[in-house]
Coordinates of C-alpha atoms and ligand atoms in Angstrom, one line a residue:
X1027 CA -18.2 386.7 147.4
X1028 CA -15.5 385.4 149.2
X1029 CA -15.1 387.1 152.5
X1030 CA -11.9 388.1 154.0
X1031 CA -11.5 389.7 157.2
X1032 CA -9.1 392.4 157.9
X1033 CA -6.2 390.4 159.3
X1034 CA -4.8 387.2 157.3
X1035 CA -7.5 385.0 156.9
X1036 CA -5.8 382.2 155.6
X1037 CA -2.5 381.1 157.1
X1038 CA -1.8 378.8 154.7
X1039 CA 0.7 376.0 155.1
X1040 CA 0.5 373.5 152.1
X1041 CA 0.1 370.1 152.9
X1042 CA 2.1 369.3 150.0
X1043 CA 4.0 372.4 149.3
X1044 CA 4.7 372.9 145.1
X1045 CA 9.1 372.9 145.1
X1046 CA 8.4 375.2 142.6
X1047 CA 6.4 378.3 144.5
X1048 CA 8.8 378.1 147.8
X1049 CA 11.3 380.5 147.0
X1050 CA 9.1 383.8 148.1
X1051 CA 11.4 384.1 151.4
X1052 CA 14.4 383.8 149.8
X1053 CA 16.7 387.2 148.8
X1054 CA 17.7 386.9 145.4
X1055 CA 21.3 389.0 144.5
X1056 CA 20.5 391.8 147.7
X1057 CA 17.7 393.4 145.2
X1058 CA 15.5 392.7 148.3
X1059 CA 15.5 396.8 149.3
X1060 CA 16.5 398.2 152.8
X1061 CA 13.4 400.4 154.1
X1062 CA 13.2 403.6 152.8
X1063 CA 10.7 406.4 151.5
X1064 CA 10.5 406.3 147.9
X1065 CA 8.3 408.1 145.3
X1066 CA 6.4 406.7 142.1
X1067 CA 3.9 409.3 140.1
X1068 CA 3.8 411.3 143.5
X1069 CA 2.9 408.2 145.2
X1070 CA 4.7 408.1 148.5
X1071 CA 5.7 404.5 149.4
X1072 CA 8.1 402.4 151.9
X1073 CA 9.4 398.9 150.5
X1074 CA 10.8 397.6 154.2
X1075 CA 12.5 394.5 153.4
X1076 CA 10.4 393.4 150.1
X1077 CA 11.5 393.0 146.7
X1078 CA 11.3 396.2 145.0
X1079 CA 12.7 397.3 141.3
X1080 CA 12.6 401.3 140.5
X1081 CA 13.0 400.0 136.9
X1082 CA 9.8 398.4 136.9
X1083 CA 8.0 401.5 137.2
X1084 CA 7.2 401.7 133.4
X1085 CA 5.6 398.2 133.6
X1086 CA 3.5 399.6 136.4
X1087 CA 2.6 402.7 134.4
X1088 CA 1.0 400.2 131.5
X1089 CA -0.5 398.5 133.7
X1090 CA -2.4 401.5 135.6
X1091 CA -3.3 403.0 132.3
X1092 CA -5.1 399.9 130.9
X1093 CA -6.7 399.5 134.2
X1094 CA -7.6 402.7 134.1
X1095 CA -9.2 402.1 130.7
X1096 CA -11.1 399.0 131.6
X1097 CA -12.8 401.3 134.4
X1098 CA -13.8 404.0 132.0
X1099 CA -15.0 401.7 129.5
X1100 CA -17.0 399.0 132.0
X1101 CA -17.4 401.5 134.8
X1102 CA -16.3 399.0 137.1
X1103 CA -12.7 397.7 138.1
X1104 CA -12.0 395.0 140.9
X1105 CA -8.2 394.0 141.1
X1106 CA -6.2 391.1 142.4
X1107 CA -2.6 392.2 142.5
X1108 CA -1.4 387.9 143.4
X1109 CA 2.4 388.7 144.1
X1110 CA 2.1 392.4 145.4
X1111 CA 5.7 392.6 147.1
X1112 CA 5.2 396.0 148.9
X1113 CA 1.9 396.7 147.4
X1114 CA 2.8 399.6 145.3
X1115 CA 0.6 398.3 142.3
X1116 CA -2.3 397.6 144.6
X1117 CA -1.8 401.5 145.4
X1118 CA -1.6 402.5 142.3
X1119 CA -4.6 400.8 140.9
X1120 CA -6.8 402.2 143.4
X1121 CA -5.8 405.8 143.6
X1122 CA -5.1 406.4 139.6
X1123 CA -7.1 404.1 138.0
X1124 CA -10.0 404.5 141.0
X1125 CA -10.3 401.0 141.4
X1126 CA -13.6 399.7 143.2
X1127 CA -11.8 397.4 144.9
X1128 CA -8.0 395.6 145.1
X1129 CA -7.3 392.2 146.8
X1130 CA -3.5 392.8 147.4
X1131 CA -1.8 389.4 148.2
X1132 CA 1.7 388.4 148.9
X1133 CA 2.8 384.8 149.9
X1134 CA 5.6 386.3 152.6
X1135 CA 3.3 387.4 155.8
X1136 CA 6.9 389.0 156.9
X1137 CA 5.4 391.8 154.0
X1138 CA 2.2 392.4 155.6
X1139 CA 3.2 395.8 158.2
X1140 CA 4.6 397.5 154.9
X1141 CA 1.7 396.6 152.8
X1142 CA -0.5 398.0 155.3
X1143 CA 1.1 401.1 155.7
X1144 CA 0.7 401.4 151.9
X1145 CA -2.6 400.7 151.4
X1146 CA -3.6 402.8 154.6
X1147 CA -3.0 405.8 152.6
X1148 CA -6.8 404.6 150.9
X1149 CA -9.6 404.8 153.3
X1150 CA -10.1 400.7 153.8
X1151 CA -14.2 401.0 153.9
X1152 CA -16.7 398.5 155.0
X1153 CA -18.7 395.8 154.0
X1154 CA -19.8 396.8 150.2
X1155 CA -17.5 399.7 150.4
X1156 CA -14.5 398.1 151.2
X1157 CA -11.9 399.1 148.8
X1158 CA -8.7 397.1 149.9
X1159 CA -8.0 393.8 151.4
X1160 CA -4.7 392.5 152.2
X1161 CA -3.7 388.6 152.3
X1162 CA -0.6 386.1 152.6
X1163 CA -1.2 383.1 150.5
X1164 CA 0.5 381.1 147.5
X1165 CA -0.8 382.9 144.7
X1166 CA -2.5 379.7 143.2
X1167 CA -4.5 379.2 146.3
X1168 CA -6.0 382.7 146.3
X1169 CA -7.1 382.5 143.3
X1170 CA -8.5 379.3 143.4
X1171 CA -10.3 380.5 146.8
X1172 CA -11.8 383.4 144.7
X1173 CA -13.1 381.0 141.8
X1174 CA -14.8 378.7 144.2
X1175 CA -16.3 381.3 146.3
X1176 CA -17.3 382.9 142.3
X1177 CA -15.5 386.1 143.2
X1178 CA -14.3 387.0 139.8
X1179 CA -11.8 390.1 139.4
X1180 CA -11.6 392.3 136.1
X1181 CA -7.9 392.5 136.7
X1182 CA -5.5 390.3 137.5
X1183 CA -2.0 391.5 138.0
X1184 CA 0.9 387.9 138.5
X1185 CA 4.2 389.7 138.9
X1186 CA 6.2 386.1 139.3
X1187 CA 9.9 385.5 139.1
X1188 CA 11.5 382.9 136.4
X1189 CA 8.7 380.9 134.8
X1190 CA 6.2 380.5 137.5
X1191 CA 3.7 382.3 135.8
X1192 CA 2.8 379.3 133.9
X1193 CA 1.6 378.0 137.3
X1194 CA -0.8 380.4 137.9
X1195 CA -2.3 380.9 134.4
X1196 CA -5.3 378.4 135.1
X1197 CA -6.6 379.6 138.2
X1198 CA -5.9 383.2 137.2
X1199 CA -7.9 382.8 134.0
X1200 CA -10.8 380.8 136.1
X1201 CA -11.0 383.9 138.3
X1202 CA -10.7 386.3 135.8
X1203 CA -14.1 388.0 135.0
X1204 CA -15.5 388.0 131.2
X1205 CA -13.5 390.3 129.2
X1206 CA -11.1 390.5 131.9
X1207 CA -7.5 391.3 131.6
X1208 CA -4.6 389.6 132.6
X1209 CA -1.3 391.1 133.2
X1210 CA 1.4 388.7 133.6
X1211 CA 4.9 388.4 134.3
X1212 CA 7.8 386.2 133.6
X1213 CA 11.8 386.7 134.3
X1214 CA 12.9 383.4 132.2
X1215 CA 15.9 384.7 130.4
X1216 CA 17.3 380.5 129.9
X1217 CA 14.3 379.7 128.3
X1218 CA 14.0 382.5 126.0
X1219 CA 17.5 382.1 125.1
X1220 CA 17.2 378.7 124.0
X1221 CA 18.9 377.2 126.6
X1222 CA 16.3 375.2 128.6
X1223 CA 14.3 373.7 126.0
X1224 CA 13.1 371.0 127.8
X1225 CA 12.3 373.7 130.8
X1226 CA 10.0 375.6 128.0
X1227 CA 8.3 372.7 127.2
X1228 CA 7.0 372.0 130.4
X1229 CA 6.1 375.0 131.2
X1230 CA 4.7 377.0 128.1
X1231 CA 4.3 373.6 126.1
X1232 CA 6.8 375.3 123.7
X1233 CA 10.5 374.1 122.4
X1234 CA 12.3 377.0 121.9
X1235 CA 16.2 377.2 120.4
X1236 CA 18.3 379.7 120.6
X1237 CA 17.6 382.7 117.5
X1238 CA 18.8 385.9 117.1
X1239 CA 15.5 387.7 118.2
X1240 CA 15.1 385.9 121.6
X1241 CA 14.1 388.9 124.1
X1242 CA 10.7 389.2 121.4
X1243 CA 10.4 384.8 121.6
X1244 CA 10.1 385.6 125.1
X1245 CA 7.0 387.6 124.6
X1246 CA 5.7 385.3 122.1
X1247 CA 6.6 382.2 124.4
X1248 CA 4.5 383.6 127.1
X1249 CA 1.7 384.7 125.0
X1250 CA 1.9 381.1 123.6
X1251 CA 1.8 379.4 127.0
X1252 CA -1.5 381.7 127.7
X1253 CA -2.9 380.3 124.4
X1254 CA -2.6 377.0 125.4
X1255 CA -4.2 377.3 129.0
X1256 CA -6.6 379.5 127.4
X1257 CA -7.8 377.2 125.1
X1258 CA -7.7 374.0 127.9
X1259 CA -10.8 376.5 129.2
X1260 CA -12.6 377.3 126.1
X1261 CA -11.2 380.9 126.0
X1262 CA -8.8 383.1 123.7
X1263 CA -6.7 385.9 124.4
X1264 CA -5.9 389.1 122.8
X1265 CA -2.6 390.8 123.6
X1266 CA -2.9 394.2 124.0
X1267 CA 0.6 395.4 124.3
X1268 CA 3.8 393.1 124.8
X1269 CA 6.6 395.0 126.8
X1270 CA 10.4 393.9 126.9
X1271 CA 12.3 395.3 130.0
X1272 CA 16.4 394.1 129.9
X1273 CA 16.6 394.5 133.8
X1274 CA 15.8 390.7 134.8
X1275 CA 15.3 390.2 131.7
X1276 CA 11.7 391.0 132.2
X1277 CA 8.8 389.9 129.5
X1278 CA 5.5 391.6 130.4
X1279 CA 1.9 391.1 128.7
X1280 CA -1.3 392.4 128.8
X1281 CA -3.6 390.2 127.6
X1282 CA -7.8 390.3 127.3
X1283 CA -9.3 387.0 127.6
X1284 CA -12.5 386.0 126.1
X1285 CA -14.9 383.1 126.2
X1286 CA -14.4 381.4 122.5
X1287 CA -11.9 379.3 120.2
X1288 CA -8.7 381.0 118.6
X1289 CA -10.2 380.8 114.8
X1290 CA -8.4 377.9 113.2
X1291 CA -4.9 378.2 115.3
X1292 CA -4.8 381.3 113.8
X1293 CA -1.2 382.9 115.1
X1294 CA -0.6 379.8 116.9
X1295 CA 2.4 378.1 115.6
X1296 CA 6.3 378.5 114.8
X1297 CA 8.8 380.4 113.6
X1298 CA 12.3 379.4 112.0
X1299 CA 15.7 381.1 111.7
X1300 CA 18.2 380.0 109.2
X1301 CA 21.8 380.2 110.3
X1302 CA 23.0 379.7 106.7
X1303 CA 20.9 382.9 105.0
X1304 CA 19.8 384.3 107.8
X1305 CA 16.3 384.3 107.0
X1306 CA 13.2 383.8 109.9
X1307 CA 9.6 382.4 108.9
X1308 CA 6.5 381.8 110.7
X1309 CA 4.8 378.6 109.8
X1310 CA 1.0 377.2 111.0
X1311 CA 0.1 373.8 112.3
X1312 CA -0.6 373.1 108.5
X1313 CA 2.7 373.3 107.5
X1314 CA 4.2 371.0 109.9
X1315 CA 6.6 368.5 107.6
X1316 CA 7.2 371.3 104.4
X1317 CA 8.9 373.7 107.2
X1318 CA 12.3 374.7 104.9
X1319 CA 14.6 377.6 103.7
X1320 CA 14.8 378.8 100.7
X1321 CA 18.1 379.2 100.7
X1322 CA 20.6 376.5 100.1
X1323 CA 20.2 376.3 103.9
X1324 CA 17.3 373.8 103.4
X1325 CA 19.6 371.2 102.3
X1326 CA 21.3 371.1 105.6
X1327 CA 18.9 370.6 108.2
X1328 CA 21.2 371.6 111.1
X1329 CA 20.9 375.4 109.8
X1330 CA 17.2 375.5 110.1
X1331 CA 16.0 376.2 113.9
X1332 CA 13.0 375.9 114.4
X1333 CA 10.7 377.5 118.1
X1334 CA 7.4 376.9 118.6
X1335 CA 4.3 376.2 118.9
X1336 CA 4.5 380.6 119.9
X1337 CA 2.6 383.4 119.3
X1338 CA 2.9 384.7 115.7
X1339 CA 0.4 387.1 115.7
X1340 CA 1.0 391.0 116.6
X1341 CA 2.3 391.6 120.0
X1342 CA 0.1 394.8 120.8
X1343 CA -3.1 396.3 119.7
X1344 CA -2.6 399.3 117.5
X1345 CA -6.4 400.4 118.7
X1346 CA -5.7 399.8 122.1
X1347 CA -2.1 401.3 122.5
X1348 CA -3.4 404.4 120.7
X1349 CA -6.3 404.5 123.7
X1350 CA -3.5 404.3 125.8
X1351 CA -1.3 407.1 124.6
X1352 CA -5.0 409.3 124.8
X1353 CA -4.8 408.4 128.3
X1354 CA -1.2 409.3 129.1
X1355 CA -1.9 412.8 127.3
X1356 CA -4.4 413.3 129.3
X1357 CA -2.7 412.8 132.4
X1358 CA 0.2 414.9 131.2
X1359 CA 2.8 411.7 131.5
X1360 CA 4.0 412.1 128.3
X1361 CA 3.6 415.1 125.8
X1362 CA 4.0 418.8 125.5
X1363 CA 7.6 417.8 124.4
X1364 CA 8.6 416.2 127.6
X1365 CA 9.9 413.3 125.2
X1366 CA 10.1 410.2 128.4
X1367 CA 10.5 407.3 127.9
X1368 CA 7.1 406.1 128.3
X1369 CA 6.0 408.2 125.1
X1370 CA 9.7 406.6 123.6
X1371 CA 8.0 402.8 124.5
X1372 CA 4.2 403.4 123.7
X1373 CA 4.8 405.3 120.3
X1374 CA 7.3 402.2 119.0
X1375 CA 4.7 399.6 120.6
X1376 CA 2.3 401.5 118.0
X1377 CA 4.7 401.3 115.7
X1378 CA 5.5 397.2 116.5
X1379 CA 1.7 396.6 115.6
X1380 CA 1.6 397.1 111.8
X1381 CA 0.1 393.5 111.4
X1382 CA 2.4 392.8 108.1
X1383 CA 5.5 392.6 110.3
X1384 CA 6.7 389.2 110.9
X1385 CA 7.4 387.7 114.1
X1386 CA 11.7 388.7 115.2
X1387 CA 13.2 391.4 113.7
X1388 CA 16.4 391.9 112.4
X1389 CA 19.8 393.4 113.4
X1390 CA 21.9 395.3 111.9
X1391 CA 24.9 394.2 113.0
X1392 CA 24.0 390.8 111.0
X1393 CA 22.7 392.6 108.1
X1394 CA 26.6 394.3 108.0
X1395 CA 28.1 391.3 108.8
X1396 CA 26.7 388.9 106.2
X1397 CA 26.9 391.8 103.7
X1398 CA 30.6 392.5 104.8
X1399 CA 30.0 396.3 104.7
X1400 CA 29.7 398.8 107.4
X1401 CA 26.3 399.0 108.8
X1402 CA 24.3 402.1 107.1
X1403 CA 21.9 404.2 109.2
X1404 CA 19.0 402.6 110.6
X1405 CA 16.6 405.2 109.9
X1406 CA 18.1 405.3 106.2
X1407 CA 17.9 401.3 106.0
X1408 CA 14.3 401.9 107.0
X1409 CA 13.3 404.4 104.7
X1410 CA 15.5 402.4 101.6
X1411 CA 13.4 399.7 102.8
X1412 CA 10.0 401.3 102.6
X1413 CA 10.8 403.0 99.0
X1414 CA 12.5 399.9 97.6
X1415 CA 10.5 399.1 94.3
X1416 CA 11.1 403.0 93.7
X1417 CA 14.6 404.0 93.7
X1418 CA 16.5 400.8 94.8
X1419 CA 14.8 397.6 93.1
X1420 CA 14.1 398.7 89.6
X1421 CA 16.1 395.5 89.0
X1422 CA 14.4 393.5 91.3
X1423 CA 10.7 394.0 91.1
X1424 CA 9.0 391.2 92.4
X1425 CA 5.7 391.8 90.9
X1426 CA 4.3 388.6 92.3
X1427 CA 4.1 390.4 96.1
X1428 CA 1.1 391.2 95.6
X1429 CA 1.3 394.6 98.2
X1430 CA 3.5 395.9 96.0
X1431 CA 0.7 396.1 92.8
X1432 CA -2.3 397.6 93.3
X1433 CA -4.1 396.2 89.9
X1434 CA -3.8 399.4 88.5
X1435 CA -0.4 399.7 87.5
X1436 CA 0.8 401.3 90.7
X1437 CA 4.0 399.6 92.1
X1438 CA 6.0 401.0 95.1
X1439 CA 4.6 400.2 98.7
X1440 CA 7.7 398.1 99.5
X1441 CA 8.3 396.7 103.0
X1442 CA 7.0 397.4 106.2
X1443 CA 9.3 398.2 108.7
X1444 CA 9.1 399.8 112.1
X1445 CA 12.2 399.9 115.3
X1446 CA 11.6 397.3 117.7
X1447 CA 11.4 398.5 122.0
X1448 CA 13.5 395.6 122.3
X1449 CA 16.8 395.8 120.6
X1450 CA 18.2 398.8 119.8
X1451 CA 19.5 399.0 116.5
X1452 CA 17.6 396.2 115.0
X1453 CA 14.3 396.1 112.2
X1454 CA 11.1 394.5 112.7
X1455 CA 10.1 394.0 108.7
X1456 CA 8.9 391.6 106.0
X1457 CA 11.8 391.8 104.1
X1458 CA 13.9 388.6 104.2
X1459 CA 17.4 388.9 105.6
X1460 CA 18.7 388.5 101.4
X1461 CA 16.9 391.6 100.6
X1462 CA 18.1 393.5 103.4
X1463 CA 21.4 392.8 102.3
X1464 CA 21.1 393.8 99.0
X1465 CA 19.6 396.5 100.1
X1466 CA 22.1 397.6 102.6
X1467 CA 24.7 397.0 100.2
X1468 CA 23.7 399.9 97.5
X1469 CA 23.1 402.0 100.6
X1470 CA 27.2 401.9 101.0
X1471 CA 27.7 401.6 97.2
X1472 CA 28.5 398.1 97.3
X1473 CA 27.8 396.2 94.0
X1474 CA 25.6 393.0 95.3
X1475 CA 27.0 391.0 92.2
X1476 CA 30.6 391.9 93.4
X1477 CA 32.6 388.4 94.9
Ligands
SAM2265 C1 8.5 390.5 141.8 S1 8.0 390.6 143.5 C2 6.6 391.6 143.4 C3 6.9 393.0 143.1 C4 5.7 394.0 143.0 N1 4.6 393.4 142.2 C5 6.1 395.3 142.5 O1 5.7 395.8 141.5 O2 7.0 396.0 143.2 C6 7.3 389.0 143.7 C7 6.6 388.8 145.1 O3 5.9 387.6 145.0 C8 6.0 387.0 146.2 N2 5.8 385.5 145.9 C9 6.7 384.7 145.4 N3 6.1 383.5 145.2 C10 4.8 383.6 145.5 C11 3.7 382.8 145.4 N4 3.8 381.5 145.0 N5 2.5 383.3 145.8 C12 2.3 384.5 146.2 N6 3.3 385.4 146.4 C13 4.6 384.9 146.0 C14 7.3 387.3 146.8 O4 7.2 387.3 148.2 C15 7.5 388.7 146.3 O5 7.2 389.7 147.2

């Protein structure tokens, strides 16, 4: 066990100091917060001079609640909250999730009197019975102090700005206990965008361009970058819910990591938007060289963009996310018609994990716009979508999809479509962008044949 005393134990001044991991003194646009009493779940807090976001209370919520399941579940729960800021997660995992114990670390030592007078509120304990330790050292070199010393944490919580998660993901998987969990954080709106391909290379060993659906590639980017790291180390990860956040932008995961090989690359790989049709496809490793539209599209190659190697597999867990709406219940944050937003995110995450969805989704703004029409409804386009074989596509049955025929002479299931947390008025489905047009089309009584 690695053995930290009660005042900073490491004072750490790198000898050859990453560029990359210097900015934690720096204020970025005044969100740095003036001192002041504020309140999260009851929790009474002061965030002196650290960087604090109100808006990134729901991310904290997730993040208690699957703590709080890991505890129920293993009966034990030992934290490391790397980037604490003001220490408000290290207080929350260990007076709602009863955390055993929480190393809370933050590089800035300027941080340390507010921290303490956070944690304080938690009766510190001794020797065994510690519960909370506080330190000031680059993230990487904690946890890289807690691997050697084979101090292993069940939690580890890397709340990083831009892309400097990818910096940490080694040492935090090293330190990470078996069947551990590993919440991380990135605020890399460029690179989700498209716009710093190169950038995305380096760091999640992933060339993204710029598509439609580019707050969910940021998810799947990050998931991807843990897949590869992951796999340097012989492990895999599970993600157990994928959460989008527009403030920042912010791209959070929750991800379970296990000793073992990702089965054949298996949602590992890319995903393709065509400007021409508007259609998106996921491809494997496999398929590397026969990557094409359908549409005429295919013929001209600057229509096809192509992002990967990313995540293609389903950003949450139904199982788990159902465990942690239980949880939520129980606790009385959502429910009894209270209608928050939590319940809002956690019952469209449920939603989002319908494993026949494909990776993006689909807006309808495009949809009306390449059908020239007025957008319908979104709830109708969902439902006109889910009933198609029945009342829209008589003309159009596809009897080849094999879903829709279930060998006894029953047709009907049509697509699968659920909202997406992410954008607003947009489908996550399996219908291609042709079909939604047709679709939308008879929705407004627009003959699809019509010039
Ligand atoms: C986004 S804030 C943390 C916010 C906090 N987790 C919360 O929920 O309120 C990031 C924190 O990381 C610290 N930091 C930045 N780079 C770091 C590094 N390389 N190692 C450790 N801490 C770092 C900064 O001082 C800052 O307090």
């Amino acid at each position: 066990m690695l053995t930290l005393s009660p005042k900073a134990p490491f004072l750490y001044k790198p000898q050859n100091p990453n560029p990359k991991t210097q900015h934690y003194k720096q204020h970025i646009n005044g969100i740095y917060c003036k001192s002041e009493l504020q309140s999260e779940r009851g929790l009474e807090f002061e965030t002196g001079e650290t960087f604090f976001r109100h808006e990134s209370a729901k991310g904290r919520d997730l993040g208690v609640l699957a703590a709080s399941l890991y505890n129920q579940s293993k009966g034990k729960l030992r934290v490391l909250d790397a980037l604490c800021g003001c220490g408000i997660r290290s207080l929350r995992y260990l007076m709602e999730s009863k955390a055993d114990f929480v190393l809370a670390n933050d590089a800035n030592d300027e941080h340390r009197r507010v921290i303490l007078d956070n944690l304080k509120r938690v009766d510190r304990g001794f020797g065994d019975e510690r519960k909370w330790a506080v330190t000031h050292l680059d993230a990487n070199r904690v946890l890289s102090e807690c691997y050697l010393q084979k101090d292993f944490f069940d939690l580890i919580d890397i709340d990083s700005f831009g892309s400097d998660i990818s910096l940490f993901l080694r040492s935090a998987m090293n330190t990470l206990s078996f069947d551990g969990l590993l919440y991380v954080t990135s605020t890399d709106g460029h690179s989700s965008g498209g716009h710093h391909p190169d950038h995305t290379l380096a760091a999640y060993g992933a060339y993204v361009r710029p598509m439609p659906f580019s707050n969910e590639v940021g998810l799947r980017m990050l998931i991807g970058g843990a897949v590869r790291e992951a796999s340097v180390l012989g492990y895999y990860i599970t993600p157990l819910f994928s959460y989008y956040s527009y403030h920042g932008p912010v791209f959070r995961v929750m991800l379970r990591v296990n000793r073992g090989k990702l089965l054949e690359n298996r949602h590992y790989g890319f995903i393709t938007y065509c400007n021409k049709c508007g259609d998106s496809q996921e491809f494997s490793w496999a398929e590397l060289g026969q990557i094409s539209c359908s549409c005429n599209g295919s013929h001209d190659s600057s229509a096809l963009v192509i992002s990967g190697p990313l995540w293609i597999g389903p950003l949450h867990s139904a199982a788990y996310i159902s465990e942690m709406i239980n949880l939520a219940e129980e606790w009385g944050w959502i429910g009894n018609g209270a209608d928050t937003d939590l319940e809002k995110l956690l019952k469209q995450m449920l939603d989002e994990s319908d494993p026949r969805l494909k990776s993006g989704y689909i807006k309808m703004d495009e949809v009306a716009s390449r059908a020239k029409i007025n957008s319908p409804p979104l709830r109708t386009m969902m439902s006109a979508m889910q009933k198609v074989y029945f009342s829209l596509g008589t003309l159009h049955r596809d009897l080849s999809r094999t879903r829709a025929h279930d060998g006894m002479g029953h047709y009907g299931k049509g697509y699968a479509t659920s909202r997406s947390h992410i954008a607003l008025n947009a489908i996550k489905t399996d219908c291609p962008m042709s079909e939604c047009i047709r679709i939308a089309k008879e929705l407004q009584g627009v003959n699809s044949f019509a010039v």
